[in-house]
Amino acid sequence: METLFIEKMSQQDIDEVQTVDSSSSYHSPWSKKVWLEESRNPLSHCFVAKKRGQEDSDKPIGFICFRILGEESELLNMGVHPKERLKGIGKKLMNFYIHYCQEKGVKSFFLEVSVKNLPAFHLYQTFQYQIIGTRKKFYSGEVDALLMRRSD
């Protein structure tokens, strides 16, 4: 029986996380250098989702990376392996993220999402995120980003 668990991202997870990140067609994936820098940033919190009871249980099937600064948090990057999508893993990562931040005293949550990434946009709406602005041609100088906020 498979069980999903979420743990802090380790250096050994970065190659697989980068592969999952590269599987998204909605944004430019982070380079290994960016992942390493973010994992070392004291304001950043990066976690991976793995399945216990699975043959490759050491491989991340999803990830979430965010920063906390006082009572605010910004979701920087999140993804789920294409073979694991539509199984509720994104929702579990978001629930983990919000609960983790609330325990740290976060009251406002921010993110940006590509206008083309409708699955992510709808996921964020289910967590009471609202559009507060737009960044024109934010992704690769071509695609607009919606700025979204959730307040507790």
Short mmCIF file of C-alpha atoms in Angstrom, two decimals:
data_model
loop_
_atom_site.label_atom_id
_atom_site.label_comp_id
_atom_site.label_asym_id
_atom_site.label_seq_id
_atom_site.Cartn_x
_atom_site.Cartn_y
_atom_site.Cartn_z
CA MET A 1 0.00 0.00 0.00
CA GLU A 2 1.36 3.41 -1.03
CA THR A 3 1.38 6.32 1.39
CA LEU A 4 2.25 9.88 0.45
CA PHE A 5 4.62 11.71 2.77
CA ILE A 6 6.22 15.15 2.64
CA GLU A 7 9.73 15.83 3.86
CA LYS A 8 12.36 18.54 3.65
CA MET A 9 14.13 18.52 0.30
CA SER A 10 17.70 17.22 0.46
CA GLN A 11 20.62 17.84 -1.90
CA GLN A 12 20.08 14.28 -3.20
CA ASP A 13 16.53 15.22 -4.29
CA ILE A 14 17.53 18.15 -6.49
CA ASP A 15 18.18 16.26 -9.75
CA GLU A 16 14.79 14.54 -9.61
CA VAL A 17 13.04 17.76 -8.52
CA GLN A 18 14.61 19.54 -11.48
CA THR A 19 13.31 16.78 -13.77
CA VAL A 20 9.78 17.18 -12.39
CA ASP A 21 10.06 20.96 -12.68
CA SER A 22 11.16 20.59 -16.33
CA SER A 23 8.03 18.55 -17.10
CA SER A 24 5.82 21.62 -16.80
CA SER A 25 5.06 23.44 -20.03
CA TYR A 26 3.75 26.49 -18.17
CA HIS A 27 7.03 28.13 -17.13
CA SER A 28 10.77 28.07 -17.55
CA PRO A 29 12.16 25.48 -15.15
CA TRP A 30 14.76 26.41 -12.57
CA SER A 31 18.35 25.44 -13.27
CA LYS A 32 20.22 23.15 -10.89
CA LYS A 33 22.15 26.23 -9.73
CA VAL A 34 18.91 28.03 -8.80
CA TRP A 35 17.64 24.95 -6.93
CA LEU A 36 20.90 24.70 -4.99
CA GLU A 37 20.86 28.41 -4.15
CA GLU A 38 17.24 28.30 -3.05
CA SER A 39 17.82 25.23 -0.90
CA ARG A 40 20.58 27.13 0.92
CA ASN A 41 18.62 30.37 1.37
CA PRO A 42 17.72 30.75 5.08
CA LEU A 43 14.33 32.28 4.18
CA SER A 44 13.42 29.40 1.85
CA HIS A 45 11.61 26.21 2.69
CA CYS A 46 11.66 23.44 0.08
CA PHE A 47 9.86 20.12 0.53
CA VAL A 48 9.28 17.03 -1.58
CA ALA A 49 6.41 14.55 -1.78
CA LYS A 50 7.33 10.87 -1.95
CA LYS A 51 5.39 7.63 -1.83
CA ARG A 52 6.15 5.01 0.80
CA GLY A 53 5.64 1.49 -0.37
CA GLN A 54 6.57 2.39 -3.93
CA GLU A 55 9.54 0.82 -5.71
CA ASP A 56 11.24 4.23 -6.13
CA SER A 57 10.15 5.62 -2.75
CA ASP A 58 13.33 7.68 -2.54
CA LYS A 59 12.38 9.66 -5.67
CA PRO A 60 10.31 12.83 -5.28
CA ILE A 61 7.04 12.83 -7.21
CA GLY A 62 6.27 16.42 -6.28
CA PHE A 63 7.79 19.46 -4.65
CA ILE A 64 6.95 22.84 -3.14
CA CYS A 65 9.31 25.71 -2.42
CA PHE A 66 8.41 28.95 -0.64
CA ARG A 67 9.81 31.76 1.43
CA ILE A 68 8.61 33.13 4.74
CA LEU A 69 9.33 36.66 5.84
CA GLY A 70 7.52 37.69 8.99
CA GLU A 71 3.77 37.37 8.50
CA GLU A 72 4.07 36.89 4.72
CA SER A 73 4.93 33.95 2.52
CA GLU A 74 5.52 33.68 -1.20
CA LEU A 75 5.06 30.41 -3.06
CA LEU A 76 8.02 30.26 -5.43
CA ASN A 77 7.66 26.95 -7.22
CA MET A 78 5.53 23.83 -7.06
CA GLY A 79 5.16 20.80 -9.28
CA VAL A 80 3.97 17.22 -9.56
CA HIS A 81 5.41 14.52 -11.83
CA PRO A 82 3.21 14.14 -14.97
CA LYS A 83 2.42 10.47 -14.14
CA GLU A 84 1.20 11.51 -10.67
CA ARG A 85 -1.01 14.45 -11.64
CA LEU A 86 -4.76 14.51 -10.96
CA LYS A 87 -4.29 12.36 -7.84
CA GLY A 88 -4.62 15.15 -5.27
CA ILE A 89 -0.89 15.55 -4.67
CA GLY A 90 -0.96 19.26 -5.53
CA LYS A 91 -3.76 19.76 -3.00
CA LYS A 92 -1.79 17.87 -0.35
CA LEU A 93 1.29 20.00 -1.02
CA MET A 94 -0.81 23.19 -0.76
CA ASN A 95 -2.45 22.02 2.47
CA PHE A 96 0.99 21.24 3.89
CA TYR A 97 2.30 24.65 2.79
CA ILE A 98 -0.55 26.65 4.29
CA HIS A 99 -0.56 24.70 7.56
CA TYR A 100 3.25 24.95 7.88
CA CYS A 101 3.12 28.72 7.31
CA GLN A 102 0.20 29.27 9.67
CA GLU A 103 2.21 27.54 12.41
CA LYS A 104 4.96 30.10 11.73
CA GLY A 105 2.51 33.02 12.07
CA VAL A 106 2.00 33.76 8.37
CA LYS A 107 -1.13 35.81 7.64
CA SER A 108 -0.70 36.68 3.94
CA PHE A 109 0.23 34.32 1.14
CA PHE A 110 1.40 35.46 -2.31
CA LEU A 111 2.17 33.76 -5.61
CA GLU A 112 2.27 34.34 -9.32
CA VAL A 113 0.94 31.94 -11.92
CA SER A 114 1.00 31.89 -15.70
CA VAL A 115 -2.30 32.87 -17.33
CA LYS A 116 -1.86 29.68 -19.38
CA ASN A 117 -1.61 27.41 -16.33
CA LEU A 118 -5.32 26.90 -15.71
CA PRO A 119 -4.93 23.76 -13.55
CA ALA A 120 -2.70 25.63 -11.09
CA PHE A 121 -4.91 28.73 -11.21
CA HIS A 122 -7.98 26.67 -10.29
CA LEU A 123 -6.05 24.88 -7.53
CA TYR A 124 -5.06 28.21 -6.00
CA GLN A 125 -8.64 29.45 -6.19
CA THR A 126 -9.76 26.44 -4.14
CA PHE A 127 -7.40 27.72 -1.43
CA GLN A 128 -9.05 31.18 -1.47
CA TYR A 129 -6.34 32.93 -3.48
CA GLN A 130 -7.61 36.00 -5.32
CA ILE A 131 -6.11 37.90 -8.26
CA ILE A 132 -4.53 41.19 -7.14
CA GLY A 133 -2.64 42.15 -10.30
CA THR A 134 -0.91 41.13 -13.51
CA ARG A 135 2.72 41.13 -14.59
CA LYS A 136 2.77 41.59 -18.35
CA LYS A 137 5.03 39.24 -20.33
CA PHE A 138 6.56 37.93 -17.09
CA TYR A 139 7.36 34.41 -18.31
CA SER A 140 10.06 34.32 -21.00
CA GLY A 141 9.04 37.84 -22.03
CA GLU A 142 5.89 36.43 -23.60
CA VAL A 143 3.30 35.17 -21.12
CA ASP A 144 1.54 37.23 -18.45
CA ALA A 145 1.58 36.22 -14.79
CA LEU A 146 -1.36 36.68 -12.46
CA LEU A 147 -0.44 37.91 -8.99
CA MET A 148 -2.56 36.21 -6.36
CA ARG A 149 -3.01 36.62 -2.63
CA ARG A 150 -4.63 34.71 0.20
CA SER A 151 -5.23 36.36 3.56
CA ASP A 152 -5.94 34.55 6.82
#
